[in-house]
Structures are given as structure tokens and as C-alpha cells.
Coordinates of C-alpha atoms in Angstrom, one line a residue:
M3 CA -19.7 34.5 1.3
A4 CA -15.9 34.2 1.4
S5 CA -14.1 35.6 4.4
A6 CA -11.1 37.9 4.2
G7 CA -8.8 35.0 4.8
S8 CA -10.3 32.7 2.1
L9 CA -8.0 31.3 -0.6
T10 CA -8.6 31.5 -4.3
N11 CA -7.5 28.8 -6.7
E12 CA -4.4 30.9 -7.6
D13 CA -3.2 30.5 -4.0
F14 CA -2.9 26.7 -4.1
I15 CA 0.4 25.1 -5.3
F16 CA -1.5 21.8 -5.8
Q17 CA -4.9 21.0 -7.0
A18 CA -6.3 17.7 -8.3
K19 CA -9.6 16.1 -9.0
L20 CA -10.9 12.5 -9.3
D21 CA -14.4 11.9 -10.8
S22 CA -14.9 9.0 -8.3
V23 CA -13.8 9.0 -4.7
G24 CA -13.9 5.2 -4.6
T25 CA -10.4 4.7 -6.1
I26 CA -8.5 6.8 -3.6
A27 CA -10.6 5.5 -0.7
T28 CA -9.9 1.9 -1.4
L29 CA -6.2 2.4 -2.0
L30 CA -5.7 4.3 1.2
K31 CA -7.7 1.7 3.2
S32 CA -5.3 -1.0 2.0
V33 CA -2.4 0.7 3.8
A34 CA -4.3 2.0 6.8
F35 CA -2.2 0.3 9.5
T36 CA -0.8 3.6 11.0
D37 CA -2.5 6.7 12.3
R38 CA -0.7 9.0 9.8
V39 CA 0.3 8.9 6.2
N40 CA 3.2 10.8 4.5
V41 CA 2.1 12.5 1.2
F42 CA 4.5 13.2 -1.6
I43 CA 3.4 15.1 -4.6
S44 CA 5.4 15.6 -7.8
D45 CA 4.8 15.9 -11.5
N46 CA 4.5 12.1 -11.7
G47 CA 1.5 12.0 -9.4
M48 CA 0.8 11.4 -5.7
K49 CA 2.5 8.9 -3.3
F50 CA 1.1 8.0 0.1
T51 CA 3.6 6.2 2.4
V52 CA 3.2 4.6 5.8
E53 CA 5.7 2.7 8.0
E54 CA 5.6 0.7 11.2
G55 CA 8.2 -0.4 13.6
K56 CA 11.1 -0.4 11.1
N57 CA 9.7 -3.8 9.9
V58 CA 7.3 -2.8 7.1
Q59 CA 6.8 0.1 4.7
A60 CA 3.9 0.5 2.3
Y61 CA 3.0 3.0 -0.3
V62 CA 0.2 3.9 -2.7
L63 CA 1.2 5.4 -6.0
M64 CA -1.4 7.2 -8.1
H65 CA 0.0 8.3 -11.4
K66 CA -0.8 11.8 -12.7
Q67 CA -2.8 10.2 -15.5
V68 CA -5.3 8.7 -12.9
F69 CA -6.6 12.2 -12.1
Q70 CA -9.0 14.1 -14.3
E71 CA -7.3 17.3 -13.2
F72 CA -3.8 17.6 -11.8
E73 CA -1.9 20.9 -11.3
L74 CA 1.3 21.4 -9.4
T75 CA 3.0 24.8 -9.6
V76 CA 6.2 23.7 -7.7
D77 CA 8.6 20.9 -8.2
E78 CA 7.3 18.9 -5.3
A79 CA 5.4 19.1 -2.0
A80 CA 5.5 16.8 1.0
F81 CA 3.6 16.6 4.3
R82 CA 2.0 14.2 6.7
I83 CA -1.7 14.0 7.5
P84 CA -3.9 12.0 9.8
L85 CA -4.9 8.9 7.8
K86 CA -7.6 7.5 10.0
E87 CA -9.4 10.9 10.1
L88 CA -9.3 11.1 6.3
L89 CA -10.7 7.6 6.0
E90 CA -13.5 8.3 8.4
F91 CA -14.4 11.3 6.3
L92 CA -14.4 9.3 3.1
K93 CA -16.6 6.6 4.7
I94 CA -19.5 9.1 4.6
F95 CA -19.7 8.6 0.8
C96 CA -18.0 5.2 0.3
S97 CA -19.6 2.9 2.9
D98 CA -22.6 0.7 3.4
G99 CA -21.9 0.8 7.2
K100 CA -19.5 -2.1 7.1
G101 CA -16.5 -0.2 5.5
I102 CA -15.2 1.3 2.4
D103 CA -16.2 -0.6 -0.8
M104 CA -14.9 0.5 -4.2
S105 CA -17.5 -1.8 -5.9
M106 CA -20.3 0.6 -4.8
N107 CA -21.7 3.0 -7.4
L108 CA -19.7 6.2 -6.6
A109 CA -19.9 7.7 -10.1
N110 CA -21.7 10.7 -8.8
T111 CA -19.2 11.5 -6.0
S112 CA -16.1 13.4 -7.1
I113 CA -13.2 14.4 -4.9
K114 CA -11.0 17.5 -5.1
L115 CA -7.6 17.9 -3.3
K116 CA -5.9 21.2 -2.5
Y117 CA -2.7 22.3 -0.8
A118 CA -1.5 25.9 -0.5
K119 CA 1.9 26.0 1.2
Y120 CA 4.1 24.7 4.0
G121 CA 2.0 24.5 7.2
S122 CA -1.3 25.0 5.6
P123 CA -4.0 22.3 5.8
F124 CA -4.7 19.7 3.2
E125 CA -8.1 20.5 1.8
I126 CA -10.5 17.8 0.5
L127 CA -13.8 18.5 -1.1
L128 CA -16.4 15.8 -1.9
D129 CA -19.2 16.6 -4.4
E130 CA -22.2 14.4 -4.7
N131 CA -24.7 15.7 -7.3
G132 CA -23.9 19.3 -6.3
I133 CA -23.9 18.7 -2.5
Q134 CA -20.5 19.5 -1.2
T135 CA -18.7 18.4 2.0
E136 CA -15.3 19.7 2.9
I137 CA -12.6 18.8 5.4
R138 CA -9.3 20.5 6.2
L139 CA -6.6 18.2 7.6
K140 CA -3.7 19.5 9.7
T141 CA -0.4 18.9 8.0
E142 CA 2.9 18.1 9.7
D143 CA 6.5 17.4 8.5
V144 CA 7.0 14.0 6.9
E145 CA 8.6 11.4 9.2
D146 CA 12.1 10.0 8.8
L147 CA 11.3 7.0 6.7
M148 CA 13.5 3.9 6.0
E149 CA 15.4 3.9 2.7
I150 CA 14.6 0.4 1.5
E151 CA 16.2 -0.9 -1.7
I152 CA 14.5 -3.9 -3.4
D153 CA 16.6 -3.6 -6.6
P154 CA 18.4 -5.6 -7.9
V155 CA 15.8 -8.3 -7.5
D156 CA 16.9 -12.0 -7.3
C157 CA 13.5 -13.5 -7.5
K158 CA 10.2 -12.3 -9.0
I159 CA 7.1 -14.5 -8.8
G160 CA 3.6 -13.8 -10.0
L161 CA 1.0 -15.2 -7.5
N162 CA -2.7 -15.8 -7.3
G163 CA -3.8 -13.6 -4.4
A164 CA -6.3 -16.1 -2.9
G165 CA -3.7 -18.9 -2.7
F166 CA -1.2 -16.8 -0.8
Y167 CA -3.9 -15.3 1.5
E168 CA -5.0 -18.8 2.5
V169 CA -1.5 -19.9 3.4
I170 CA -0.8 -16.9 5.6
Q171 CA -4.2 -17.4 7.3
E172 CA -3.4 -21.0 8.0
I173 CA 0.0 -20.0 9.6
D174 CA -1.8 -17.4 11.6
R175 CA -4.4 -19.9 12.9
V176 CA -1.6 -22.1 14.2
G177 CA -0.3 -19.1 16.2
M178 CA 3.1 -18.6 14.7
E179 CA 5.0 -15.3 15.0
T180 CA 7.2 -15.6 11.9
V181 CA 6.8 -16.9 8.4
N182 CA 9.7 -18.5 6.5
I183 CA 9.8 -18.1 2.7
E184 CA 12.1 -20.2 0.7
I185 CA 12.5 -20.0 -3.1
L186 CA 14.2 -22.8 -5.0
A187 CA 15.2 -21.9 -8.5
G188 CA 16.1 -25.4 -9.6
P189 CA 12.7 -27.0 -9.2
K190 CA 11.0 -23.6 -9.3
D191 CA 9.2 -24.0 -6.0
I192 CA 8.3 -21.5 -3.3
L193 CA 7.8 -22.8 0.2
F194 CA 6.0 -21.1 3.1
S195 CA 6.4 -22.5 6.6
G196 CA 6.1 -21.7 10.2
H197 CA 6.9 -23.6 13.4
T198 CA 5.9 -23.5 17.1
S199 CA 6.2 -25.9 20.0
T200 CA 2.6 -26.9 19.3
G201 CA 2.6 -27.4 15.6
S202 CA 3.9 -26.5 12.2
V203 CA 2.7 -25.5 8.7
L204 CA 4.4 -26.1 5.4
A205 CA 3.0 -25.2 2.0
T206 CA 4.9 -25.8 -1.2
F207 CA 3.8 -24.4 -4.6
S208 CA 5.6 -25.4 -7.8
S209 CA 5.7 -23.2 -10.9
T210 CA 3.1 -25.4 -12.5
S211 CA 0.5 -24.9 -9.8
S212 CA -2.5 -22.7 -10.2
V213 CA -1.2 -20.3 -7.5
I214 CA 1.9 -19.3 -9.5
E215 CA 1.5 -17.2 -12.7
Y216 CA 5.2 -17.0 -13.5
F217 CA 8.5 -17.7 -11.8
E218 CA 11.8 -15.8 -12.4
C219 CA 14.7 -16.5 -10.1
G220 CA 18.4 -16.0 -10.6
Q221 CA 19.6 -17.4 -7.3
V222 CA 19.8 -21.1 -6.7
E223 CA 18.1 -20.6 -3.3
S224 CA 16.7 -17.7 -1.4
A225 CA 15.4 -17.9 2.1
A226 CA 14.3 -15.4 4.7
S227 CA 11.9 -15.1 7.7
Y228 CA 9.4 -12.3 8.4
R229 CA 7.1 -11.2 11.2
L230 CA 3.6 -12.6 10.5
A231 CA 2.1 -9.5 12.1
S232 CA 3.8 -7.4 9.4
L233 CA 2.8 -9.6 6.5
K234 CA -0.9 -9.4 7.6
Y235 CA -0.9 -5.7 6.8
A236 CA -1.1 -6.7 3.2
F237 CA -4.3 -8.7 3.6
R238 CA -6.6 -5.8 2.6
A239 CA -4.6 -5.3 -0.6
M240 CA -4.9 -9.0 -1.4
Q241 CA -8.7 -8.7 -1.2
I242 CA -9.0 -6.0 -3.9
V243 CA -6.8 -7.7 -6.6
D244 CA -6.8 -11.2 -8.0
K245 CA -3.0 -11.4 -8.6
F246 CA 0.1 -9.8 -7.3
I247 CA 3.9 -9.9 -7.6
L248 CA 6.3 -11.2 -4.9
K249 CA 9.9 -10.1 -5.2
M250 CA 12.9 -10.8 -3.0
N251 CA 16.5 -9.5 -3.2
R252 CA 19.8 -10.9 -1.9
E253 CA 19.4 -9.1 1.5
G254 CA 16.0 -10.8 2.0
V255 CA 13.9 -7.6 1.5
L256 CA 10.5 -8.8 0.4
S257 CA 8.2 -6.8 -1.8
L258 CA 4.5 -7.6 -2.4
S259 CA 3.1 -5.3 -5.2
F260 CA -0.5 -4.9 -6.3
L261 CA -1.6 -3.3 -9.5
L262 CA -5.2 -2.0 -9.8
T263 CA -5.6 -2.2 -13.5
Q264 CA -9.0 -0.5 -13.5
S265 CA -7.4 2.7 -12.0
D266 CA -3.7 2.3 -13.1
S267 CA -2.7 2.7 -9.5
F268 CA -0.1 0.7 -7.5
V269 CA 0.2 -0.5 -3.9
E270 CA 3.5 -2.0 -2.7
F271 CA 4.5 -3.4 0.7
L272 CA 8.2 -3.8 1.6
F273 CA 9.2 -6.1 4.5
I274 CA 12.4 -6.2 6.3
P275 CA 13.4 -9.8 7.2
T276 CA 14.2 -11.1 10.7
L277 CA 16.5 -13.8 9.3
V278 CA 18.2 -14.3 6.0
N279 CA 19.6 -17.8 5.3
D280 CA 19.3 -18.4 9.1
E281 CA 21.4 -15.3 9.9
P282 CA 19.8 -12.5 12.1
V283 CA 19.2 -9.2 10.4
G284 CA 19.9 -5.8 12.0
V285 CA 18.0 -2.6 11.1
D286 CA 20.0 0.6 11.2

């Protein structure tokens, strides 16, 4: 029985439905390195953005076409919700006890999303064969996010995810804090390196190697350094796709983008360099 304060469908400015909860669960887990996520809703779809330490920003973009139902009665809506609380709720239906896994059979579990107005909770309803479970997450104002520009891009390289993942893991094992990425347009090579007082790692991949799918670079040479701890945030995304795109601009901003072809959804990580061509970088 509905209470006097219950809302009807007409009261919500946003409503959407996905037939399978697995897609959104896996996408959000891939960027779950902060406690809260900023949610932006427009006629194009939904965007979930997280940021940490003015070093890295990541977002999930789910186009409107991904949803089986999508209705927005205003131009846009924006708010922030607790990400970890949301993922804990989704784990109930998407986990084998070890974590969220999109490969599991979730065809019978749908998810509905609802939002009424500024200050109201973000409502999520899971339905598994008629058994419904609901959570209402408190909303807050979105945080002041960095405005990061990756365009125009100087270099764009298609990479095999497993190869890149292994390189970063090796640099991590040596105990290095930064990763140097150097792109050479002449020989069409990309170099990953790291150095400490106890050792060093250098991995070079040519455009003809199995790690590189394609190589497009207008600059003769591009080089920048990044915090390894920040790059590691992209590990989860690397584990759900076979290939991804690496982009770098003249300012050394690095983009790692992952397209989930089965859901037409997109995950992108943007990294601010610590050094560009051996020169320190300041963040405003």
C-alpha cells in the first residue's frame, strides 16, 4: 500500500530500464576507485564520472540506445551518489561471492533507475523473475571536476590489453612510482619504462608487434611520465576488454579508452602527467 508521500511515475524527471543489470554493474566497477560518483544525465544517455587527486579522471558513458527504456523530461540532471554503496547493492545479484562478473547469466535480472528532483534520492529497483529489491541512494551536488582536454590528439595507438597490462604489472613489481611513456613516430615505436635505485624496466613495442593494432602519430616524438598508482586504476577495465585505444596530446595528457562492443558503452581514463619531455607539470 502506497503512503501519502509516495511518488508516481509522473513525478520523476528521469526513468530508465536495462534488461540486464550486469552491464551497468561491470562498467561502474571498472571506475570504482573513489567512494562517490558524479552522475550526469542528458538526452544522449548517462555519464558516471570519478576523479582522484587531480591526477586521474575516469568516466563511463552509456548511450541512450543502450537502455530498453529511457525518459528524461528536463534538459539535464546532475548529482553525486555513493558508488561503493551502489556496487554493494548490485553485488547481491551479480556476484558469485568473489565480485561482480558480467559473464554470469543475469538475463532474468533487470534494473530500473529513477530520479525525481534536486535533493531527492536516486532510486534503483532490481527485478529478478518478479522478486523486487529497491535501494534509495542519497544525492549530493556534483563535485568540482577538472576540465581535461585531450583534443587535438597528437598520437593514437590501438593496443592489445593483455600486453599493456603485463608491462604495467612488471613495472609495479619492481616498485617504481612513475611510468615513462615515449612514442616515436619515425620508427613507430612505443616505449614504457621505469627506474629506481634498485632496478629498471624497459619495454619497447613496434607497430608490427602483436601488441599494437594500429599506430597514428603526427609528432616526431612524444614523451611524458605518469604516476603508476593512477595508471593502475585502469586495470579493471583492461580485464573486461581485449583491446583499447591509447591517446596522447601535446600537453602530455594521456587517455586510455575502452569500448564494450557488446553493450555499446564506453569507459575512458584521463591521466595528468607529472613530466612532459622532462619538464615538470603543474595542475591548476
